[in-house]
Amino acid sequence: MLKKRIIICLDVKDGRTTKGIKFQNNRDIGDPVQMAAEYYKQGADELVFYDIMASARGRGPILDLIARVASQVFIPFCVGGGIGTIEDIRSTILAGAEKISLNSQAVKNPELIKEGARIFGNQCIVLGMDAARDDSMPSGYRIFINGGRTKTDLDAREWAQKAESLGAGEIVLNSIDTDGVKQGYELTLTRTIAEAVNVPVIASGGAGVTQHLADAFTKGRADAALIATMVHSGEYTVGQIKKELAAGGIPVRL
């Protein structure tokens, strides 16, 4: 049985790790380089670095900071935020990223997924999806871009399927409704997308206790879980979460 992955998320704003609730009221919580090194030591399976202001400000990725984070971790490292061209993808990989997350830029230019997958391989191209409940959409969920600030006409399930057909090798699915609230992942959304595509789906937004991850893996059908507040707050370590999951019968890398 494939092991379930625990992925740590560092949201970065102005060179510092930040954390908000439902994409708002972000506060500074530390240095991303030091935090990456600590989570690597704790046993994280992967690390995701999102520059949450890059797209909104119309600039590319901060390559020197990405390189400094990459120098501290020897696990798969995914970078998102402001990556809008093939050259951006190339330079981010050269800075040390194994995977590139395309979110707002993929919506604005879907061909970037296709071209990125053709040149660098499907395993390199991750679709980042920010979705919120909207009963007027076919799946019940609408896609938002620019850090959750801009509504689109895209249905979450249809967009996931289209991105997969274009070459996305993985989907990070973030629920705006549950982001940072520590009440659990949006399991209906997670399961809807996981059952609609044939690539790994990473649940994101809302974990507060280990049971929430277990629910994402079982009820939500997720292949991996993204966590931030749980570990940033110091309430949990990665090792502690993995031990609790393993004790509950969830296959993880210990």
CSV table of C-alpha atoms in Angstrom, one decimal:
chain,number,residue,atom,x,y,z
A,1,MET,CA,0.0,0.0,0.0
A,2,LEU,CA,1.3,3.5,-0.9
A,3,LYS,CA,2.4,5.5,2.1
A,4,LYS,CA,0.4,8.7,2.8
A,5,ARG,CA,2.6,11.8,2.7
A,6,ILE,CA,2.7,14.6,5.3
A,7,ILE,CA,3.6,17.9,3.6
A,8,ILE,CA,4.5,21.0,5.4
A,9,CYS,CA,3.4,24.3,3.9
A,10,LEU,CA,5.3,27.6,4.3
A,11,ASP,CA,3.3,30.6,3.1
A,12,VAL,CA,5.8,33.3,2.5
A,13,LYS,CA,5.2,37.1,2.3
A,14,ASP,CA,8.0,39.6,2.0
A,15,GLY,CA,10.6,36.9,2.7
A,16,ARG,CA,9.0,35.7,6.0
A,17,THR,CA,6.7,32.8,6.8
A,18,THR,CA,3.2,34.0,7.5
A,19,LYS,CA,-0.1,32.4,8.5
A,20,GLY,CA,-3.6,33.6,8.2
A,21,ILE,CA,-7.2,32.3,8.5
A,22,LYS,CA,-9.3,31.9,5.4
A,23,PHE,CA,-6.6,33.7,3.5
A,24,GLN,CA,-6.8,36.9,5.6
A,25,ASN,CA,-5.1,38.6,8.6
A,26,ASN,CA,-1.7,37.1,8.0
A,27,ARG,CA,0.9,37.4,10.7
A,28,ASP,CA,4.6,36.8,10.7
A,29,ILE,CA,5.6,33.5,12.3
A,30,GLY,CA,9.3,33.1,11.4
A,31,ASP,CA,12.2,32.6,9.0
A,32,PRO,CA,11.3,30.2,6.2
A,33,VAL,CA,14.9,28.9,5.9
A,34,GLN,CA,15.2,28.0,9.6
A,35,MET,CA,11.6,26.5,9.6
A,36,ALA,CA,12.3,24.4,6.6
A,37,ALA,CA,15.5,23.0,8.2
A,38,GLU,CA,13.5,22.1,11.4
A,39,TYR,CA,10.6,20.4,9.5
A,40,TYR,CA,13.1,18.4,7.5
A,41,LYS,CA,14.7,17.2,10.8
A,42,GLN,CA,11.3,16.3,12.2
A,43,GLY,CA,10.6,13.9,9.2
A,44,ALA,CA,8.4,15.9,6.8
A,45,ASP,CA,7.9,13.9,3.6
A,46,GLU,CA,7.8,17.1,1.4
A,47,LEU,CA,7.9,20.8,1.7
A,48,VAL,CA,5.8,23.4,-0.1
A,49,PHE,CA,6.8,27.0,-0.3
A,50,TYR,CA,4.1,29.5,-1.5
A,51,ASP,CA,5.0,33.1,-2.2
A,52,ILE,CA,1.4,34.4,-1.5
A,53,MET,CA,1.9,37.9,-2.8
A,54,ALA,CA,3.9,37.2,-6.0
A,55,SER,CA,0.9,36.9,-8.4
A,56,ALA,CA,-1.0,39.7,-6.9
A,57,ARG,CA,2.0,42.0,-7.2
A,58,GLY,CA,2.8,40.8,-10.7
A,59,ARG,CA,6.3,39.6,-10.0
A,60,GLY,CA,8.2,36.4,-10.3
A,61,PRO,CA,9.6,34.0,-7.7
A,62,ILE,CA,12.2,35.1,-5.2
A,63,LEU,CA,15.0,32.8,-6.4
A,64,ASP,CA,17.6,33.6,-3.7
A,65,LEU,CA,15.2,32.7,-0.9
A,66,ILE,CA,14.1,29.5,-2.7
A,67,ALA,CA,17.8,28.5,-3.1
A,68,ARG,CA,18.4,29.1,0.6
A,69,VAL,CA,15.4,27.0,1.6
A,70,ALA,CA,16.4,24.2,-0.9
A,71,SER,CA,19.8,24.1,0.7
A,72,GLN,CA,18.3,23.0,4.0
A,73,VAL,CA,16.0,20.2,2.8
A,74,PHE,CA,16.7,16.9,1.1
A,75,ILE,CA,13.1,15.9,0.4
A,76,PRO,CA,10.8,16.9,-2.5
A,77,PHE,CA,10.4,20.7,-2.5
A,78,CYS,CA,7.6,22.4,-4.3
A,79,VAL,CA,7.5,26.1,-5.0
A,80,GLY,CA,4.5,28.2,-6.0
A,81,GLY,CA,3.7,31.9,-6.5
A,82,GLY,CA,4.4,34.2,-9.4
A,83,ILE,CA,5.5,31.4,-11.8
A,84,GLY,CA,4.0,32.6,-15.1
A,85,THR,CA,6.4,31.5,-17.8
A,86,ILE,CA,8.5,28.5,-18.9
A,87,GLU,CA,11.6,30.6,-17.9
A,88,ASP,CA,10.1,31.1,-14.4
A,89,ILE,CA,9.7,27.3,-14.1
A,90,ARG,CA,13.2,26.7,-15.3
A,91,SER,CA,14.8,29.2,-13.0
A,92,THR,CA,12.9,27.9,-10.0
A,93,ILE,CA,14.0,24.4,-10.7
A,94,LEU,CA,17.5,25.5,-11.1
A,95,ALA,CA,17.2,27.3,-7.7
A,96,GLY,CA,16.5,23.9,-6.1
A,97,ALA,CA,12.8,23.1,-6.5
A,98,GLU,CA,11.7,19.6,-7.6
A,99,LYS,CA,8.1,20.6,-8.3
A,100,ILE,CA,6.4,23.8,-9.4
A,101,SER,CA,2.9,24.7,-8.3
A,102,LEU,CA,0.8,26.7,-10.8
A,103,ASN,CA,-2.3,28.3,-9.5
A,104,SER,CA,-3.5,31.7,-10.6
A,105,GLN,CA,-1.1,31.7,-13.6
A,106,ALA,CA,-2.5,28.3,-14.7
A,107,VAL,CA,-6.0,29.7,-14.8
A,108,LYS,CA,-4.8,32.8,-16.7
A,109,ASN,CA,-2.8,30.6,-19.1
A,110,PRO,CA,-3.7,26.9,-19.1
A,111,GLU,CA,-1.1,26.2,-21.9
A,112,LEU,CA,1.6,26.8,-19.2
A,113,ILE,CA,0.6,23.5,-17.6
A,114,LYS,CA,0.8,21.7,-21.0
A,115,GLU,CA,4.1,23.2,-22.0
A,116,GLY,CA,5.6,22.8,-18.5
A,117,ALA,CA,4.7,19.1,-18.4
A,118,ARG,CA,6.1,18.6,-21.9
A,119,ILE,CA,9.5,20.2,-21.1
A,120,PHE,CA,10.0,19.2,-17.4
A,121,GLY,CA,7.7,16.2,-17.0
A,122,ASN,CA,4.2,15.7,-15.5
A,123,GLN,CA,5.7,14.9,-12.0
A,124,CYS,CA,7.1,18.4,-12.0
A,125,ILE,CA,3.9,20.3,-12.5
A,126,VAL,CA,1.5,20.6,-9.6
A,127,LEU,CA,-1.9,22.3,-9.9
A,128,GLY,CA,-2.7,24.5,-6.9
A,129,MET,CA,-6.4,25.0,-6.6
A,130,ASP,CA,-8.1,27.4,-4.2
A,131,ALA,CA,-11.8,26.5,-4.0
A,132,ALA,CA,-14.8,27.7,-1.9
A,133,ARG,CA,-18.3,26.4,-1.7
A,134,ASP,CA,-20.7,27.9,-4.2
A,135,ASP,CA,-24.0,26.1,-4.9
A,136,SER,CA,-24.4,27.7,-8.3
A,137,MET,CA,-21.4,25.6,-9.6
A,138,PRO,CA,-21.9,22.1,-11.0
A,139,SER,CA,-19.6,20.5,-8.3
A,140,GLY,CA,-20.8,22.9,-5.6
A,141,TYR,CA,-17.3,24.6,-5.5
A,142,ARG,CA,-15.9,27.6,-7.4
A,143,ILE,CA,-12.2,28.4,-8.1
A,144,PHE,CA,-10.6,31.6,-6.8
A,145,ILE,CA,-7.2,33.1,-7.8
A,146,ASN,CA,-4.8,35.7,-6.6
A,147,GLY,CA,-4.6,34.3,-3.1
A,148,GLY,CA,-8.3,33.8,-2.8
A,149,ARG,CA,-9.1,37.4,-3.7
A,150,THR,CA,-10.5,37.0,-7.2
A,151,LYS,CA,-13.5,34.9,-8.1
A,152,THR,CA,-13.4,33.0,-11.4
A,153,ASP,CA,-16.1,31.3,-13.5
A,154,LEU,CA,-14.4,27.9,-13.1
A,155,ASP,CA,-16.0,24.9,-11.5
A,156,ALA,CA,-13.5,23.1,-9.2
A,157,ARG,CA,-14.2,19.5,-10.5
A,158,GLU,CA,-14.1,20.6,-14.2
A,159,TRP,CA,-10.9,22.6,-13.7
A,160,ALA,CA,-9.2,19.7,-11.9
A,161,GLN,CA,-10.0,17.4,-14.8
A,162,LYS,CA,-8.9,19.9,-17.4
A,163,ALA,CA,-5.6,20.5,-15.7
A,164,GLU,CA,-5.0,16.7,-15.5
A,165,SER,CA,-5.7,16.4,-19.2
A,166,LEU,CA,-3.2,19.2,-19.9
A,167,GLY,CA,-0.5,17.4,-17.9
A,168,ALA,CA,-0.7,18.3,-14.2
A,169,GLY,CA,0.9,15.4,-12.3
A,170,GLU,CA,-0.6,16.3,-8.9
A,171,ILE,CA,-3.2,18.6,-7.3
A,172,VAL,CA,-2.9,20.6,-4.1
A,173,LEU,CA,-6.5,21.3,-3.2
A,174,ASN,CA,-7.0,24.1,-0.7
A,175,SER,CA,-10.4,24.9,0.8
A,176,ILE,CA,-10.7,28.6,1.4
A,177,ASP,CA,-13.7,27.9,3.7
A,178,THR,CA,-11.7,25.8,6.2
A,179,ASP,CA,-8.2,27.3,5.7
A,180,GLY,CA,-6.5,27.9,9.0
A,181,VAL,CA,-9.6,27.3,11.2
A,182,LYS,CA,-8.3,23.9,12.6
A,183,GLN,CA,-11.7,22.3,12.4
A,184,GLY,CA,-10.7,19.7,9.7
A,185,TYR,CA,-10.4,19.5,6.0
A,186,GLU,CA,-13.3,20.1,3.6
A,187,LEU,CA,-13.9,16.3,3.1
A,188,THR,CA,-16.7,16.7,0.6
A,189,LEU,CA,-14.6,18.9,-1.7
A,190,THR,CA,-11.5,16.6,-1.2
A,191,ARG,CA,-13.4,13.5,-2.1
A,192,THR,CA,-15.1,15.1,-5.1
A,193,ILE,CA,-11.8,16.0,-6.6
A,194,ALA,CA,-10.0,12.8,-5.6
A,195,GLU,CA,-12.7,10.7,-7.3
A,196,ALA,CA,-12.7,12.9,-10.5
A,197,VAL,CA,-9.0,12.6,-11.4
A,198,ASN,CA,-6.4,9.9,-11.6
A,199,VAL,CA,-3.4,11.9,-10.2
A,200,PRO,CA,-2.6,12.3,-6.5
A,201,VAL,CA,-4.7,14.8,-4.6
A,202,ILE,CA,-3.2,16.7,-1.6
A,203,ALA,CA,-5.8,17.9,1.0
A,204,SER,CA,-5.1,21.4,2.2
A,205,GLY,CA,-6.7,23.8,4.6
A,206,GLY,CA,-8.1,23.1,8.1
A,207,ALA,CA,-6.1,20.5,10.0
A,208,GLY,CA,-6.0,21.0,13.7
A,209,VAL,CA,-5.6,17.5,15.1
A,210,THR,CA,-4.2,14.2,13.8
A,211,GLN,CA,-7.6,12.8,13.3
A,212,HIS,CA,-8.3,15.4,10.7
A,213,LEU,CA,-5.4,14.0,8.6
A,214,ALA,CA,-6.8,10.5,9.1
A,215,ASP,CA,-10.2,11.6,7.9
A,216,ALA,CA,-8.6,13.3,4.8
A,217,PHE,CA,-6.9,10.0,3.9
A,218,THR,CA,-9.9,7.7,4.5
A,219,LYS,CA,-13.1,9.8,4.0
A,220,GLY,CA,-11.6,12.3,1.7
A,221,ARG,CA,-9.5,9.8,-0.4
A,222,ALA,CA,-6.5,12.1,-0.3
A,223,ASP,CA,-3.1,10.8,-1.1
A,224,ALA,CA,-1.3,13.4,1.0
A,225,ALA,CA,-2.1,16.1,3.6
A,226,LEU,CA,-0.7,19.6,3.7
A,227,ILE,CA,-0.3,21.0,7.2
A,228,ALA,CA,0.8,24.4,8.5
A,229,THR,CA,-0.9,25.8,11.7
A,230,MET,CA,-0.7,22.4,13.5
A,231,VAL,CA,3.1,22.4,13.4
A,232,HIS,CA,3.8,26.2,13.2
A,233,SER,CA,2.0,26.6,16.5
A,234,GLY,CA,4.2,24.1,18.2
A,235,GLU,CA,1.3,21.9,19.3
A,236,TYR,CA,2.5,19.0,17.2
A,237,THR,CA,5.7,17.8,15.6
A,238,VAL,CA,5.7,15.9,12.3
A,239,GLY,CA,7.0,12.8,14.1
A,240,GLN,CA,4.2,12.9,16.6
A,241,ILE,CA,1.6,13.2,13.9
A,242,LYS,CA,3.1,10.3,12.0
A,243,LYS,CA,3.2,8.1,15.1
A,244,GLU,CA,-0.5,8.8,15.9
A,245,LEU,CA,-1.5,8.1,12.2
A,246,ALA,CA,0.5,4.8,12.2
A,247,ALA,CA,-1.2,3.8,15.5
A,248,GLY,CA,-4.5,4.3,13.8
A,249,GLY,CA,-3.6,2.1,10.9
A,250,ILE,CA,-2.7,4.8,8.3
A,251,PRO,CA,0.4,3.8,6.3
A,252,VAL,CA,3.1,6.6,6.7
A,253,ARG,CA,6.9,6.7,6.5
A,254,LEU,CA,8.2,6.6,10.0
